[in-house]
Amino acid sequence: MTVGAPALTVRDVTKDFPSGGGTLRVLHGIDLDVGPSAQVAIVGPSGSGKSTLLSIMGTLEDPTTGDVVVGGVSTATMSDGDKAALRSRAFGFVFQQFHLLEHVDATRNVELGLLYAGFTSKERRERALAALDRVGLGRRTSHRPGQLSGGEQQRVAVARAIAHDPRVVFADEPTGALDQATGASVMELLRGLTSTALVVITHDEAVAASLPRLVRVRDGRIEQDVDQVVRA
Amino acid sequence: MTVRLSVTDTLATATLGPRSRPMRSVLSMLGVAIGIATLVTVIGIAGTNQAHTRAQLEALGSNVLEVTPGDSPDGPVPLPETASAMIRRIAPVEGAAAIRALPHQKVFRTDLVPETMGSGITVDAVEPELAGTMDLSVADGRWFDDATSSLPGVVLGARAAQLLGVAAVGQRVWIGDQWYGVLGILAPAQLAPQFDMKALIGDDWAVGHLVDPQVTTIYVRTRSGTASQVRQVIPLTANPAVPHAVEVAARSRLEQAQTAVDGSYRALALGLATIALLVGAIGIVNTMVIAVLERRGEIGLRRAVGARAGQVRLQFVVEAALIGLCGGVAGVVVGVLVTLGYGAANAMTPMVDPAACAAGVVLAVLVGAVAGAYPASRAARLSPTQALRGA
């Protein structure tokens, strides 16, 4: 399971949303540990709360009760600014829709991931080029998203997510907008990231089966949390 | 552990929006550009018209004041002898000259005409400064100088010379009870046509040889646009002891007309410019609100990679201010060109106001920043999760 201190711990997190006249409880007391090189698939049907869980783990949203502890530090009482700073250094995000800037090239897009983390302009450029190389786009650094295929765009997004050597990479349905084969190669890329923890939200069972740990979520609760043999 | 973006990075981030949508950015800065162009143009055209009108009015004498002795409770108070010299020392005064009307002196061609017959020509004793003050020029002969002012010489107005049949300098005319030599004949006086029918003798001579010649009028010529100021200062300057007994009149109603014209031009300029800028600001607000909606994904992403809410807000405020800046510069350029064109088309000297241009640019930046504040705070308050999912 986990080796060494967890990179991230979810501690008794609940989340309520206002709904109709009252509130709707979307997460019920979630507990989860993610080790420093863990690779976790969080799977569940639509409406199960898995996307909300990812947002809370990534400090993009606050839990109603409970805490997310990152590298031993509690985020429950952190200000917006401190959480932003934490994300800039410790987290990387990959989204289904890529969320690349259309009018700048791949290098600039990757540099965006480093912009708020305090790197100098020179450092940003170096790291961005290195990251693009790592994801196999060393020859595409000046291309704009419009000149790249879907799979290549997602690789740029992965490069952006890892350029600053984060603790955890969160991927929200990373293969959702890609065909089967391309999706598989992106997953292979993600699995190859050895120095970070990886948390992948997916509704695709095949994708879930490719990661060593499976967390199944249903109706806002963890139904199952197992290690599995990977069938890549 | 607060990380601040460098100025370069902040500007680069803020220009991303306009650079990626150049046409829309141009359209949104159009409103401000039109507003500032209007401001600069209206002030420029008003200034050009004003300067032109003022020049015309001054040609007609609106910067000339007439100072006359007034009354006190004890009776009429004469103007002091030093009055015209003191008035000349007021800074914006370009010239002042005292006149002593001599109604009992009559002018004739010879000494044989009976006293009872008039010729309609009046006699004034004048200071040599009169020619410069009232723009009198001599068609033949010379004007008074300090030397001839104390001799029995006369300068005749254009019409007076004709009536007297005096055609050349050097002839004599009979004034009062003695001969005066004709020193000069004036050209018709545009600014002061009353002098066409006058015979003018030297001030120094009159004071020395005629009985009790009081100063009846002092003409004062002021620098363009300063007539009102000088008018207020004259009474105390002319007669410090009894200033309220000094009457100052504008040469005509033209001075008041000019002040009124100045005032209404300025009010018009400011009114139009304010409306135009308001419209420009609304344009920027509109564009930015749409931009924030369209760029929700980008905003969510920036938050995900570590931008603080304040940094997102700053990005959009700076973007809006830059739109304002570009609009302002474009507006100033257009405004200056239109003012130059107006001057050329109307054969007037164009008066471009550099202060208005600078103020226009600054105003445009402020308008942009203020217009961007609301959309920017909406952007900052977006929930990253919803922004990322909704885009």
XYZ file of N, CA, C and O in Angstrom, chain B residues 47 49-59 61-64 91-95 220-230 255 258-259 262 351:
148
model
N -10.615 75.643 -28.915
C -9.445 76.493 -28.740
C -9.085 77.214 -30.019
O -8.739 78.399 -30.004
N -11.152 77.968 -32.511
C -12.182 78.994 -32.726
C -11.996 80.184 -31.806
O -12.095 81.336 -32.205
N -11.732 79.849 -30.540
C -11.529 80.901 -29.544
C -10.408 81.825 -29.953
O -10.532 83.047 -29.886
N -9.293 81.201 -30.335
C -8.129 82.021 -30.694
C -8.464 82.887 -31.902
O -8.106 84.065 -31.962
N -9.178 82.287 -32.835
C -9.556 83.031 -34.036
C -10.511 84.166 -33.702
O -10.339 85.305 -34.141
N -11.536 83.851 -32.912
C -12.508 84.873 -32.513
C -11.838 85.983 -31.734
O -12.109 87.166 -31.936
N -10.970 85.560 -30.824
C -10.278 86.548 -30.013
C -9.470 87.480 -30.906
O -9.457 88.692 -30.708
N -8.801 86.898 -31.897
C -8.003 87.737 -32.794
C -8.908 88.735 -33.511
O -8.576 89.907 -33.649
N -10.059 88.239 -33.944
C -10.993 89.147 -34.618
C -11.503 90.229 -33.679
O -11.582 91.398 -34.024
N -11.882 89.802 -32.481
C -12.407 90.777 -31.526
C -11.351 91.797 -31.148
O -11.639 92.974 -30.968
N -10.137 91.299 -31.029
C -9.087 92.246 -30.676
C -8.849 93.235 -31.795
O -8.543 94.394 -31.539
N -9.014 92.779 -33.025
C -8.890 93.728 -34.123
C -9.961 94.801 -34.013
O -9.760 95.931 -34.450
N -11.057 95.781 -31.083
C -10.800 96.588 -29.891
C -11.295 96.038 -28.573
O -11.466 96.793 -27.620
N -11.545 94.736 -28.479
C -12.092 94.267 -27.207
C -11.056 94.154 -26.114
O -11.391 93.873 -24.980
N -9.811 94.313 -26.437
C -8.833 94.313 -25.352
C -8.365 95.724 -25.049
O -7.282 95.950 -24.551
N -9.210 96.674 -25.414
C -8.909 98.071 -25.086
C -9.906 98.552 -24.040
O -11.100 98.344 -24.164
N 1.555 94.609 -15.455
C 2.242 93.660 -16.349
C 1.528 93.335 -17.664
O 2.121 93.446 -18.725
N 0.239 92.976 -17.651
C -0.374 92.599 -18.933
C -0.731 93.789 -19.825
O -1.299 93.606 -20.883
N -0.447 94.979 -19.395
C -0.801 96.165 -20.203
C 0.250 96.354 -21.286
O 1.440 96.438 -21.009
N -0.221 96.429 -22.521
C 0.722 96.610 -23.626
C 0.923 98.089 -23.949
O 1.905 98.462 -24.579
N -0.045 98.919 -23.566
C 0.128 100.353 -23.813
C -0.976 101.140 -23.134
O -2.094 100.664 -22.995
N -6.357 102.116 -22.566
C -5.443 101.058 -22.103
C -5.592 99.847 -23.021
O -6.701 99.365 -23.246
N -4.464 99.389 -23.540
C -4.514 98.174 -24.372
C -3.895 97.031 -23.573
O -2.776 97.118 -23.089
N -4.638 95.942 -23.449
C -4.141 94.814 -22.636
C -3.754 93.642 -23.534
O -4.201 93.542 -24.675
N -2.966 92.740 -22.958
C -2.578 91.540 -23.681
C -3.801 90.648 -23.859
O -4.708 90.669 -23.034
N -3.810 89.886 -24.918
C -4.942 89.047 -25.257
C -5.468 88.237 -24.065
O -4.718 87.521 -23.407
N -6.764 88.371 -23.785
C -7.380 87.565 -22.734
C -7.226 88.097 -21.332
O -7.725 87.510 -20.383
N -6.546 89.258 -21.153
C -6.315 89.728 -19.784
C -7.155 90.936 -19.422
O -6.992 91.509 -18.341
N -8.055 91.329 -20.313
C -8.806 92.574 -20.087
C -9.532 92.593 -18.749
O -9.477 93.575 -18.021
N -10.189 91.481 -18.402
C -10.941 91.480 -17.137
C -10.029 91.644 -15.936
O -10.348 92.355 -14.992
N -8.907 90.941 -15.975
C -7.984 91.051 -14.833
C -7.489 92.478 -14.681
O -7.467 93.034 -13.582
N -7.055 93.060 -15.800
C -6.474 94.403 -15.731
C -7.526 95.391 -15.260
O -7.255 96.280 -14.447
N -16.134 92.577 -25.263
C -15.385 91.837 -24.248
C -16.284 90.866 -23.517
O -15.914 89.722 -23.266
N -17.035 87.931 -25.639
C -15.927 86.987 -25.710
C -15.892 86.077 -24.502
O -15.688 84.878 -24.630
N -16.100 86.641 -23.325
C -16.109 85.815 -22.112
C -17.211 84.771 -22.164
O -17.011 83.618 -21.791
N -16.170 81.987 -24.564
C -15.206 81.086 -23.918
C -15.913 80.094 -23.017
O -15.641 78.901 -23.042
N -5.132 75.080 -32.714
C -4.607 75.156 -31.354
C -4.809 73.805 -30.686
O -5.890 73.523 -30.194
